[in-house]
């Protein structure tokens, strides 16, 4: 039997492939991105980067209703974007299995919140599976397809960053091709007109009842016998931590957390002296256990914020003080944009201007930090333009408002904001930072790159064409490396009280070919620090002059163009 080392994301991709999945859709988002990247490498599967998570979920639903097993993957906040479709999908159900992977991010490693998406199971009435390691990630993915078909419902596979990115041994199986009928018309199932939707709601409640019984008997919800003095209910990676801290306790290990296995939990609790619930972020299992009359101890001692680890679990339950400081003191390192990042050329233009700057989600959010100080807010995907519009309507001409959004985020959720801004006469400046990739998640393609996830050539959509199609009269496309010319343009534009769109286009510095590094001629440098305003991490100031770290410098020339003393030159080979 072949074995390999897989991350949770890789294991889910493998599980989906082994289950005979035909269609996969996702919008990249850490920690879920590698699921589709890996699934796309397997034969016999169509995969795509969808423009956003709602689109991805609907693509998967369409495929599942047409008789093909389908999977969609997203980070936790992506499920908020997809929630409209999620709730309807529970009513409609499937024809072939459909799995929705939600990758939650306790600890906010790369997210704006720590929401616990197990609750989506409860409110959308959809079963939720939570694997505890890579092997389970693969097996639960396959099981999720079976549950989906047996109960005519999509299934959420909920993982967290630790499961997504940690590697573990996984046993490989062969792919089982899955064949079902193709599309059949049944408007009472797939058309949620109110008269049909009510019928589907009755059906959903009946399916949920059967799922609850199933949850009480399914093998992934199991009692692991141990000492009767302590029983622990746990799921996901928290189960691993609890096992490490309390190796001799009895466990109720839950793989299917919703519907909650009430009878099994009561049976487990009845002969235990004490019941702990060990889970990350919110008290999901604890609430459901307490609803069954189980006097469980959980979040009164465990933290609601941040990831758990064995140390925190031990400290919490053994009544020791929780030390939330890192065990090893590391020197702080402020996050910074990359050397030669085109966004820094744009942020330079906004410095020291009396502006309200509404930002968005992407690597450019690092423009919040000095010396750029170029972002007042960052709310969620696409909120830059819409928030700026609200500010503009509230403050009118009292203050100039600028919104900043990346290219991938613009296609994801910025377009409706642009349409709204044009329609409702917004007087903001919208800046689209077009680095021709999805930078923050590791350079995935999007509708502007001209390539699909399957590696095919396709059309390349341009944000400026959207702006013109929306009737925006002033649309500029600039090269952010041309810092001097852009400075002149900006001083003109900022005087105007109208909707203006600027597309700042230059490929991500990590993808562009590296040019010879630059150096500072010390005898010419006056120490004016103009070059430092680019905020390039390759540039430093030492004693009374600027210094360039030639190992970091990518030769973008931005600092050279800004130096008034011609003290920066290219190092010629
Ligand atoms: S040329 Fe200047 S701004 Fe560009 S990477 Fe090198 S040091 Fe940084
Ligand atoms: S801009 Fe030129 S003169 Fe001013 S500190 Fe930088 S290298 Fe020196």
Coordinates of C-alpha atoms and ligand atoms in Angstrom, one line a residue:
X1 CA 0.0 0.0 0.0
X2 CA 1.6 3.3 -1.1
X3 CA 2.1 6.0 1.5
X4 CA 3.3 9.5 1.2
X5 CA 3.7 12.7 3.3
X6 CA 0.9 15.1 2.6
X7 CA -0.3 18.4 4.0
X8 CA -4.0 18.5 4.9
X9 CA -4.7 20.5 1.7
X10 CA -2.8 17.9 -0.4
X11 CA -4.7 15.1 1.3
X12 CA -8.0 16.7 0.6
X13 CA -7.1 17.1 -3.1
X14 CA -6.0 13.4 -3.2
X15 CA -9.2 12.3 -1.4
X16 CA -11.4 14.3 -3.9
X17 CA -9.5 12.7 -6.8
X18 CA -9.8 9.2 -5.3
X19 CA -13.5 9.8 -4.9
X20 CA -13.9 10.4 -8.6
X21 CA -14.5 14.1 -8.4
X22 CA -15.0 15.7 -11.8
X23 CA -15.2 19.4 -11.0
X24 CA -13.3 21.6 -8.6
X25 CA -13.7 25.4 -8.1
X26 CA -12.1 27.8 -5.6
X27 CA -11.0 31.3 -5.0
X28 CA -7.4 31.3 -3.6
X29 CA -7.3 32.1 0.1
X30 CA -4.8 31.0 2.8
X31 CA -5.0 28.3 4.2
X32 CA -7.1 26.6 1.5
X33 CA -5.2 27.6 -1.7
X34 CA -3.2 24.4 -2.2
X35 CA -6.3 22.2 -2.4
X36 CA -7.2 23.3 -5.9
X37 CA -3.6 23.8 -6.9
X38 CA -3.0 20.1 -6.2
X39 CA -6.3 18.8 -7.4
X40 CA -5.6 20.5 -10.8
X41 CA -2.5 18.3 -11.2
X42 CA -4.6 15.1 -11.2
X43 CA -6.0 13.7 -14.5
X44 CA -9.7 13.6 -15.2
X45 CA -10.7 16.6 -13.1
X46 CA -11.7 20.1 -14.4
X47 CA -10.5 22.8 -12.0
X48 CA -10.9 26.5 -12.0
X49 CA -10.0 29.6 -10.1
X50 CA -13.5 31.2 -9.8
X51 CA -13.8 34.9 -9.5
X52 CA -15.0 34.6 -5.9
X53 CA -16.2 31.9 -3.4
X54 CA -19.9 32.4 -4.2
X55 CA -19.1 31.7 -7.8
X56 CA -17.0 28.7 -6.9
X57 CA -19.8 27.2 -4.7
X58 CA -22.4 27.7 -7.5
X59 CA -20.1 26.1 -10.1
X60 CA -19.7 23.1 -7.8
X61 CA -23.4 22.9 -7.2
X62 CA -24.2 23.1 -10.9
X63 CA -21.8 20.1 -11.5
X64 CA -23.2 18.1 -8.6
X65 CA -26.8 18.7 -9.8
X66 CA -25.6 17.4 -13.2
X67 CA -24.4 14.1 -11.8
X68 CA -20.7 14.8 -11.3
X69 CA -19.0 14.8 -7.9
X70 CA -17.8 18.3 -7.2
X71 CA -15.7 20.1 -4.6
X72 CA -15.3 23.8 -3.9
X73 CA -12.7 25.2 -1.4
X74 CA -12.3 28.5 0.3
X75 CA -10.9 30.1 3.4
X76 CA -13.4 30.8 6.3
X77 CA -14.3 34.3 5.3
X78 CA -14.9 33.1 1.8
X79 CA -17.8 31.1 3.1
X80 CA -19.4 34.4 4.1
X81 CA -19.2 35.5 0.4
X82 CA -20.7 32.1 -0.6
X83 CA -23.3 32.0 2.2
X84 CA -26.2 33.1 0.0
X85 CA -25.7 30.1 -2.3
X86 CA -24.8 27.8 0.7
X87 CA -28.2 28.2 2.4
X88 CA -30.1 27.5 -0.9
X89 CA -27.8 24.6 -1.7
X90 CA -29.0 22.9 1.6
X91 CA -32.6 23.1 0.4
X92 CA -31.9 22.0 -3.2
X93 CA -29.5 19.2 -2.3
X94 CA -27.4 17.4 -4.9
X95 CA -27.5 14.5 -7.5
X96 CA -23.9 13.6 -7.1
X97 CA -21.8 14.3 -4.0
X98 CA -20.8 17.9 -3.3
X99 CA -18.1 18.9 -0.7
X100 CA -17.5 22.5 0.5
X101 CA -14.1 22.9 2.2
X102 CA -13.9 25.7 4.7
X103 CA -10.4 26.4 5.9
X104 CA -10.6 28.4 9.1
X105 CA -7.7 30.4 10.5
X106 CA -7.6 30.4 14.3
X107 CA -4.7 32.7 15.2
X108 CA -5.3 35.0 12.2
X109 CA -2.2 34.0 10.4
X110 CA -3.5 35.6 7.3
X111 CA -7.0 36.7 7.9
X112 CA -9.1 39.5 9.2
X113 CA -11.0 37.5 11.8
X114 CA -11.1 34.1 13.6
X115 CA -14.7 33.1 12.8
X116 CA -15.6 29.5 13.5
X117 CA -17.4 28.0 10.5
X118 CA -18.7 25.0 12.3
X119 CA -21.6 27.3 13.1
X120 CA -22.4 27.5 9.4
X121 CA -23.5 23.8 9.7
X122 CA -25.9 24.8 12.4
X123 CA -27.5 27.8 10.7
X124 CA -27.4 26.5 7.1
X125 CA -28.4 23.0 8.3
X126 CA -25.6 21.3 6.5
X127 CA -23.5 18.4 8.0
X128 CA -19.9 19.3 9.1
X129 CA -16.9 17.0 9.2
X130 CA -13.7 18.0 11.0
X131 CA -10.5 15.9 10.4
X132 CA -7.7 15.8 12.9
X133 CA -4.8 15.0 10.6
X134 CA -3.9 14.5 7.0
X135 CA -5.0 10.9 6.8
X136 CA -8.4 11.9 8.1
X137 CA -8.5 14.8 5.8
X138 CA -8.3 12.4 2.8
X139 CA -10.7 9.8 4.3
X140 CA -13.2 12.4 5.5
X141 CA -13.2 14.0 2.0
X142 CA -14.2 10.7 0.5
X143 CA -16.8 10.0 3.2
X144 CA -18.2 13.5 2.7
X145 CA -19.1 12.6 -0.9
X146 CA -20.9 9.5 0.3
X147 CA -22.8 11.4 3.0
X148 CA -23.7 14.0 0.5
X149 CA -25.3 11.5 -1.9
X150 CA -27.0 9.4 0.8
X151 CA -28.7 12.4 2.4
X152 CA -29.1 14.6 -0.7
X153 CA -27.1 17.5 0.8
X154 CA -23.8 19.3 0.4
X155 CA -21.3 18.6 3.2
X156 CA -18.9 21.1 4.8
X157 CA -15.4 19.7 5.4
X158 CA -14.0 22.1 8.0
X159 CA -10.2 22.3 8.5
X160 CA -8.0 24.8 10.2
X161 CA -4.6 26.3 9.3
X162 CA -2.7 23.6 11.4
X163 CA -4.5 20.8 9.5
X164 CA -4.2 22.5 6.1
X165 CA -0.5 23.1 6.4
X166 CA 0.9 20.3 8.7
X167 CA 2.2 17.2 7.0
X168 CA 1.4 13.7 7.9
X169 CA 1.6 10.2 6.5
X170 CA -1.3 9.3 4.1
X171 CA -2.1 6.0 2.6
X172 CA -2.9 6.3 -1.0
X173 CA -5.8 4.5 -2.8
X174 CA -6.8 4.2 -6.5
X175 CA -9.3 6.6 -8.0
X176 CA -12.9 5.2 -8.2
X177 CA -14.7 6.7 -11.2
X178 CA -18.1 7.9 -10.3
X179 CA -21.0 7.6 -12.7
X180 CA -24.5 8.9 -12.2
X181 CA -27.3 10.1 -14.4
X182 CA -26.6 13.3 -16.1
X183 CA -28.8 16.4 -15.7
X184 CA -32.5 15.8 -15.2
X185 CA -35.1 18.5 -15.0
X186 CA -37.0 18.7 -11.7
X187 CA -38.2 22.2 -10.8
X188 CA -39.6 21.1 -7.5
X189 CA -36.0 20.3 -6.4
X190 CA -33.8 22.9 -8.1
X191 CA -36.1 25.9 -8.5
X192 CA -36.5 27.7 -5.2
X193 CA -39.7 29.5 -6.1
X194 CA -41.5 29.9 -2.8
X195 CA -44.0 27.2 -3.6
X196 CA -41.2 24.7 -4.2
X197 CA -38.9 26.0 -1.6
X198 CA -41.3 25.2 1.2
X199 CA -41.4 21.6 0.1
X200 CA -37.6 21.6 0.0
X201 CA -37.5 23.0 3.6
X202 CA -39.7 20.1 4.8
X203 CA -37.4 17.8 3.0
X204 CA -34.3 19.4 4.6
X205 CA -35.7 19.0 8.1
X206 CA -36.4 15.4 7.4
X207 CA -32.9 14.9 6.0
X208 CA -31.4 16.5 9.0
X209 CA -33.3 14.2 11.3
X210 CA -31.8 11.2 9.5
X211 CA -28.4 12.8 9.6
X212 CA -28.7 13.2 13.4
X213 CA -29.3 9.5 13.8
X214 CA -26.4 8.8 11.4
X215 CA -24.1 11.1 13.4
X216 CA -24.8 8.9 16.5
X217 CA -23.7 5.8 14.8
X218 CA -21.0 6.8 12.2
X219 CA -17.6 5.4 13.0
X220 CA -15.8 8.7 12.9
X221 CA -17.7 9.7 16.0
X222 CA -16.2 7.4 18.5
X223 CA -15.7 6.8 22.2
X224 CA -12.1 6.0 23.1
X225 CA -12.1 4.3 26.5
X226 CA -9.8 5.6 29.3
X227 CA -10.1 6.7 32.9
X228 CA -13.7 7.3 34.0
X229 CA -12.6 10.3 36.2
X230 CA -12.2 12.4 33.1
X231 CA -14.0 12.5 29.7
X232 CA -12.9 14.8 27.0
X233 CA -15.0 15.8 23.9
X234 CA -12.8 17.2 21.1
X235 CA -12.5 17.6 17.4
X236 CA -10.0 18.7 14.8
X237 CA -6.5 19.5 15.8
X238 CA -7.7 20.3 19.4
X239 CA -8.2 16.5 19.8
X240 CA -4.5 15.9 19.1
X241 CA -3.5 18.5 21.8
X242 CA -6.0 17.0 24.3
X243 CA -4.6 13.5 23.7
X244 CA -1.1 14.8 24.3
X245 CA -2.0 16.5 27.6
X246 CA -4.4 13.9 28.9
X247 CA -3.2 10.5 27.5
X248 CA -5.2 8.4 30.0
X249 CA -8.5 10.2 29.8
X250 CA -11.6 8.9 28.0
X251 CA -12.4 10.6 24.7
X252 CA -15.4 11.3 22.6
X253 CA -13.6 12.1 19.4
X254 CA -15.9 13.8 16.9
X255 CA -15.3 13.6 13.2
X256 CA -18.8 14.7 12.4
X257 CA -19.6 17.7 14.6
X258 CA -22.9 18.6 13.0
X259 CA -25.5 17.3 13.5
X260 CA -24.2 16.8 17.0
X261 CA -24.4 13.1 18.1
X262 CA -26.6 13.8 21.1
X263 CA -27.2 10.1 22.2
X264 CA -23.6 9.2 21.9
X265 CA -22.5 12.2 23.9
X266 CA -25.0 11.5 26.7
X267 CA -23.9 7.8 26.7
X268 CA -20.2 9.0 26.9
X269 CA -20.9 11.5 29.7
X270 CA -23.1 9.4 32.0
X271 CA -20.3 7.5 33.8
X272 CA -17.7 10.3 33.7
X273 CA -16.9 12.3 36.8
X274 CA -15.8 15.4 34.8
X275 CA -16.3 16.4 31.2
X276 CA -14.0 18.8 29.4
X277 CA -14.6 20.1 25.9
X278 CA -11.3 21.0 24.1
X279 CA -11.9 23.0 20.9
X280 CA -10.5 26.1 19.2
X281 CA -12.1 29.5 19.1
X282 CA -15.8 29.3 19.8
X283 CA -17.6 26.9 22.2
X284 CA -19.5 25.1 19.4
X285 CA -19.3 21.5 20.8
X286 CA -19.7 22.9 24.3
X287 CA -23.0 24.6 23.5
X288 CA -24.3 21.5 21.8
X289 CA -23.1 19.2 24.7
X290 CA -24.7 21.5 27.3
X291 CA -27.9 21.5 25.3
X292 CA -28.0 17.7 25.9
X293 CA -27.7 18.3 29.6
X294 CA -24.0 17.6 29.8
X295 CA -22.2 19.8 32.4
X296 CA -19.1 20.4 30.2
X297 CA -16.2 22.6 31.1
X298 CA -14.7 24.4 28.1
X299 CA -14.4 28.0 27.4
X300 CA -14.7 29.1 31.1
X301 CA -11.0 28.0 31.2
X302 CA -9.9 27.8 27.5
X303 CA -9.3 31.0 25.6
X304 CA -11.8 32.1 22.9
X305 CA -9.0 33.9 21.0
X306 CA -6.1 32.5 19.1
X307 CA -5.0 28.9 18.3
X308 CA -4.6 26.3 21.0
X309 CA -1.5 24.2 21.6
X310 CA -0.8 21.5 24.2
X311 CA 0.8 24.1 26.6
X312 CA -2.4 26.3 26.6
X313 CA -4.6 23.2 27.1
X314 CA -2.5 22.0 30.0
X315 CA -2.3 25.4 31.6
X316 CA -6.1 26.0 31.2
X317 CA -7.4 22.7 32.7
X318 CA -4.7 22.2 35.3
X319 CA -5.6 25.7 36.6
X320 CA -2.3 27.2 35.8
X321 CA -1.9 30.7 34.6
X322 CA -2.1 30.9 30.8
X323 CA 1.1 32.4 29.5
X324 CA 0.0 33.9 26.2
X325 CA 3.5 35.3 25.5
X326 CA 5.6 33.4 23.1
X327 CA 8.0 31.0 24.8
X328 CA 11.0 32.3 22.9
X329 CA 11.6 36.0 22.7
X330 CA 12.2 36.8 19.1
X331 CA 13.3 40.3 17.9
X332 CA 10.3 42.1 16.4
X333 CA 10.4 42.5 12.6
X334 CA 7.9 44.8 11.1
X335 CA 6.2 43.4 8.0
X336 CA 7.3 45.2 4.8
X337 CA 6.5 45.2 1.1
X338 CA 9.1 43.5 -1.1
X339 CA 12.1 45.3 -2.6
X340 CA 11.0 46.8 -5.9
X341 CA 7.3 46.2 -5.1
X342 CA 5.3 48.4 -7.6
X343 CA 2.8 49.2 -4.9
X344 CA 5.4 51.1 -3.0
X345 CA 5.8 53.5 -6.0
X346 CA 2.0 54.2 -5.8
X347 CA 2.0 54.5 -2.0
X348 CA 4.8 57.1 -2.3
X349 CA 2.4 59.3 -4.2
X350 CA -0.2 59.3 -1.4
X351 CA 2.3 60.2 1.4
X352 CA 1.8 63.4 3.3
X353 CA -1.5 64.1 1.5
X354 CA -4.6 65.0 3.6
X355 CA -6.6 62.0 2.4
X356 CA -8.9 59.3 3.7
X357 CA -7.6 56.0 2.2
X358 CA -9.9 53.0 2.2
X359 CA -7.9 49.9 1.7
X360 CA -8.7 46.3 0.9
X361 CA -7.5 42.7 1.3
X362 CA -4.1 41.8 -0.3
X363 CA -0.4 42.0 0.1
X364 CA -0.8 45.8 -0.5
X365 CA -2.5 46.0 2.9
X366 CA 1.1 46.3 4.2
X367 CA 1.0 49.8 2.9
X368 CA -0.7 50.5 6.3
X369 CA 2.7 50.6 8.0
X370 CA 5.3 53.5 7.9
X371 CA 6.7 55.0 5.9
X372 CA 3.7 54.6 3.6
X373 CA 0.9 55.1 6.1
X374 CA -1.3 54.6 3.1
X375 CA -4.3 52.8 4.5
X376 CA -6.9 54.0 7.0
X377 CA -9.1 50.9 6.8
X378 CA -9.2 47.3 5.7
X379 CA -12.6 45.5 6.3
X380 CA -13.1 42.6 3.9
X381 CA -12.8 41.6 0.2
X382 CA -14.0 44.5 -2.0
X383 CA -14.9 46.9 0.9
X384 CA -12.5 49.6 -0.2
X385 CA -14.6 51.2 -2.9
X386 CA -17.9 50.8 -1.1
X387 CA -16.6 52.1 2.2
X388 CA -15.0 55.0 0.4
X389 CA -18.3 55.8 -1.2
X390 CA -20.1 55.9 2.1
X391 CA -17.4 58.2 3.5
X392 CA -17.7 60.4 0.5
X393 CA -21.5 60.7 0.9
X394 CA -21.1 61.4 4.6
X395 CA -18.3 64.0 4.4
X396 CA -19.0 65.4 0.8
X397 CA -16.2 67.8 -0.1
X398 CA -14.8 68.1 3.4
X399 CA -12.2 65.5 2.8
X400 CA -10.8 63.7 -0.3
X401 CA -11.4 59.9 -0.3
X402 CA -9.3 57.4 -2.1
X403 CA -9.9 53.7 -2.3
X404 CA -7.2 51.1 -3.0
X405 CA -7.9 47.6 -4.3
X406 CA -5.7 44.9 -5.9
X407 CA -6.5 43.4 -9.3
X408 CA -7.6 40.0 -8.0
X409 CA -9.7 41.6 -5.3
X410 CA -11.2 43.9 -7.9
X411 CA -12.4 40.9 -10.0
X412 CA -13.5 39.1 -6.8
X413 CA -15.8 41.7 -5.3
X414 CA -14.7 45.2 -6.4
X415 CA -16.7 45.3 -9.6
X416 CA -20.1 45.7 -7.9
X417 CA -18.6 48.5 -5.8
X418 CA -17.3 50.2 -9.0
X419 CA -20.8 49.9 -10.6
X420 CA -22.3 51.3 -7.4
X421 CA -19.8 54.2 -7.3
X422 CA -20.5 55.1 -10.9
X423 CA -24.3 54.8 -10.6
X424 CA -24.5 56.7 -7.4
X425 CA -22.2 59.6 -8.4
X426 CA -19.3 58.8 -6.0
X427 CA -16.6 61.4 -6.0
X428 CA -13.7 59.2 -4.9
X429 CA -10.5 58.2 -6.6
X430 CA -10.4 54.4 -7.1
X431 CA -6.9 53.0 -7.5
X432 CA -6.6 49.5 -8.8
X433 CA -3.2 48.0 -8.0
X434 CA -2.7 45.7 -11.0
X435 CA 0.3 43.5 -10.4
X436 CA -1.2 40.9 -12.8
X437 CA -1.4 38.1 -10.2
X438 CA -3.0 37.1 -6.9
X439 CA 0.1 38.1 -4.9
X440 CA -0.8 37.4 -1.3
X441 CA -1.7 33.7 -1.8
X442 CA 1.3 32.8 -3.9
X443 CA 0.7 34.1 -7.5
X444 CA -2.5 32.4 -8.7
X445 CA -4.1 33.4 -12.0
X446 CA -7.3 35.5 -12.2
X447 CA -9.4 36.9 -15.0
X448 CA -6.8 39.6 -15.8
X449 CA -3.8 37.2 -16.3
X450 CA -4.8 35.5 -19.5
X451 CA -4.3 32.0 -18.1
X452 CA -6.6 29.5 -16.4
X453 CA -5.8 27.1 -13.5
X454 CA -5.7 24.3 -16.1
X455 CA -2.8 26.2 -17.8
X456 CA -4.8 27.2 -20.8
X457 CA -4.6 30.6 -22.6
X458 CA -7.7 32.7 -22.1
X459 CA -8.9 36.3 -22.4
X460 CA -7.3 38.9 -20.2
X461 CA -9.8 41.3 -18.7
X462 CA -8.7 44.9 -18.0
X463 CA -10.0 46.9 -15.0
X464 CA -9.8 50.1 -17.1
X465 CA -12.3 48.6 -19.5
X466 CA -14.7 47.9 -16.6
X467 CA -14.3 51.5 -15.5
X468 CA -15.0 52.9 -19.0
X469 CA -18.0 50.5 -19.5
X470 CA -19.4 52.0 -16.2
X471 CA -19.2 55.4 -17.7
X472 CA -16.2 56.7 -15.7
X473 CA -15.0 59.7 -17.7
X474 CA -11.4 59.9 -16.3
X475 CA -9.5 56.7 -16.4
X476 CA -5.7 56.5 -16.2
X477 CA -3.3 53.7 -16.6
X478 CA 0.0 54.4 -15.0
X479 CA 3.3 52.6 -14.4
X480 CA 4.0 53.0 -10.6
X481 CA 7.8 52.9 -11.3
X482 CA 7.5 56.3 -13.0
X483 CA 7.4 58.1 -9.7
X484 CA 8.2 61.6 -11.0
X485 CA 5.6 61.7 -13.8
X486 CA 3.0 60.2 -11.5
X487 CA 3.6 62.8 -8.9
X488 CA 2.7 65.5 -11.3
X489 CA -0.4 63.6 -12.4
X490 CA -1.6 63.0 -8.9
X491 CA -1.2 66.7 -7.8
X492 CA -3.7 67.5 -10.7
X493 CA -6.1 64.6 -10.0
X494 CA -6.4 65.3 -6.3
X495 CA -7.8 68.7 -7.0
X496 CA -10.8 67.3 -8.9
X497 CA -14.1 66.5 -7.2
X498 CA -15.3 63.6 -9.4
X499 CA -15.1 59.8 -9.8
X500 CA -11.7 58.9 -11.2
X501 CA -10.2 55.5 -11.8
X502 CA -6.4 54.9 -11.8
X503 CA -5.0 51.5 -12.8
X504 CA -1.5 51.2 -11.5
X505 CA 0.0 48.4 -13.6
X506 CA 3.3 46.7 -13.1
X507 CA 4.0 43.0 -12.6
X508 CA 4.7 41.8 -9.0
X509 CA 8.4 42.3 -8.2
X510 CA 8.7 38.6 -7.3
X511 CA 7.7 37.6 -10.9
X512 CA 9.5 40.2 -12.8
X513 CA 13.1 39.5 -14.0
X514 CA 15.7 40.9 -11.6
X515 CA 17.9 43.7 -12.8
X516 CA 21.4 44.7 -11.7
X517 CA 21.3 46.2 -8.2
X518 CA 21.9 49.9 -7.4
X519 CA 24.4 51.6 -5.1
X520 CA 24.7 54.9 -3.4
X521 CA 27.7 57.2 -4.1
X522 CA 28.5 58.2 -0.6
X523 CA 30.3 61.4 -1.6
X524 CA 27.3 62.6 -3.6
X525 CA 24.6 61.7 -1.1
X526 CA 23.4 64.7 0.9
X527 CA 21.4 62.6 3.4
X528 CA 18.1 64.2 2.3
X529 CA 16.3 60.8 2.7
X530 CA 14.1 61.4 -0.3
X531 CA 14.9 57.9 -1.6
X532 CA 13.7 56.3 1.7
X533 CA 10.2 57.5 1.1
X534 CA 9.8 54.6 -1.3
X535 CA 9.9 52.4 1.8
X536 CA 12.1 49.8 0.0
X537 CA 13.6 47.2 2.5
X538 CA 16.8 47.2 0.4
X539 CA 17.4 50.9 1.4
X540 CA 18.8 51.9 4.7
X541 CA 20.3 55.0 6.3
X542 CA 23.6 54.7 8.0
X543 CA 25.5 57.6 9.6
X544 CA 24.7 60.4 7.3
X545 CA 24.0 58.7 4.0
X546 CA 21.7 56.2 2.3
X547 CA 22.9 52.6 1.8
X548 CA 21.5 49.9 -0.6
X549 CA 21.7 46.2 0.3
X550 CA 22.7 44.8 -3.1
X551 CA 21.5 41.3 -2.2
X552 CA 18.0 42.6 -1.8
X553 CA 17.9 45.3 -4.5
X554 CA 16.1 44.2 -7.7
X555 CA 17.1 47.3 -9.7
X556 CA 13.7 48.8 -10.1
X557 CA 15.1 52.3 -10.3
X558 CA 12.4 54.0 -8.2
X559 CA 14.9 55.3 -5.7
X560 CA 17.3 56.4 -8.5
X561 CA 14.5 58.5 -10.0
X562 CA 13.7 60.2 -6.8
X563 CA 17.3 61.1 -5.7
X564 CA 17.7 64.9 -6.3
X565 CA 21.5 64.6 -6.2
X566 CA 22.1 61.8 -8.7
X567 CA 23.8 59.9 -5.9
X568 CA 22.2 56.5 -6.8
X569 CA 23.6 54.6 -9.7
X570 CA 23.2 51.1 -11.2
X571 CA 26.0 48.7 -10.5
X572 CA 27.3 47.8 -14.0
X573 CA 28.6 44.2 -14.4
Ligands
LIG1 S1 16.4 50.2 -7.1 FE1 16.1 51.2 -5.1 S2 13.9 51.1 -4.7 FE2 14.4 49.5 -6.3 S3 14.8 47.7 -5.2 FE3 16.8 48.7 -5.5 S4 17.0 49.9 -3.6 FE4 14.9 49.3 -3.7
LIG2 S1 17.8 60.7 -2.1 FE1 19.9 60.6 -2.8 S2 20.9 62.2 -1.7 FE2 19.0 61.8 -0.6 S3 19.5 60.3 0.9 FE3 18.9 59.2 -0.9 S4 20.7 58.7 -2.0 FE4 21.2 60.4 -0.5

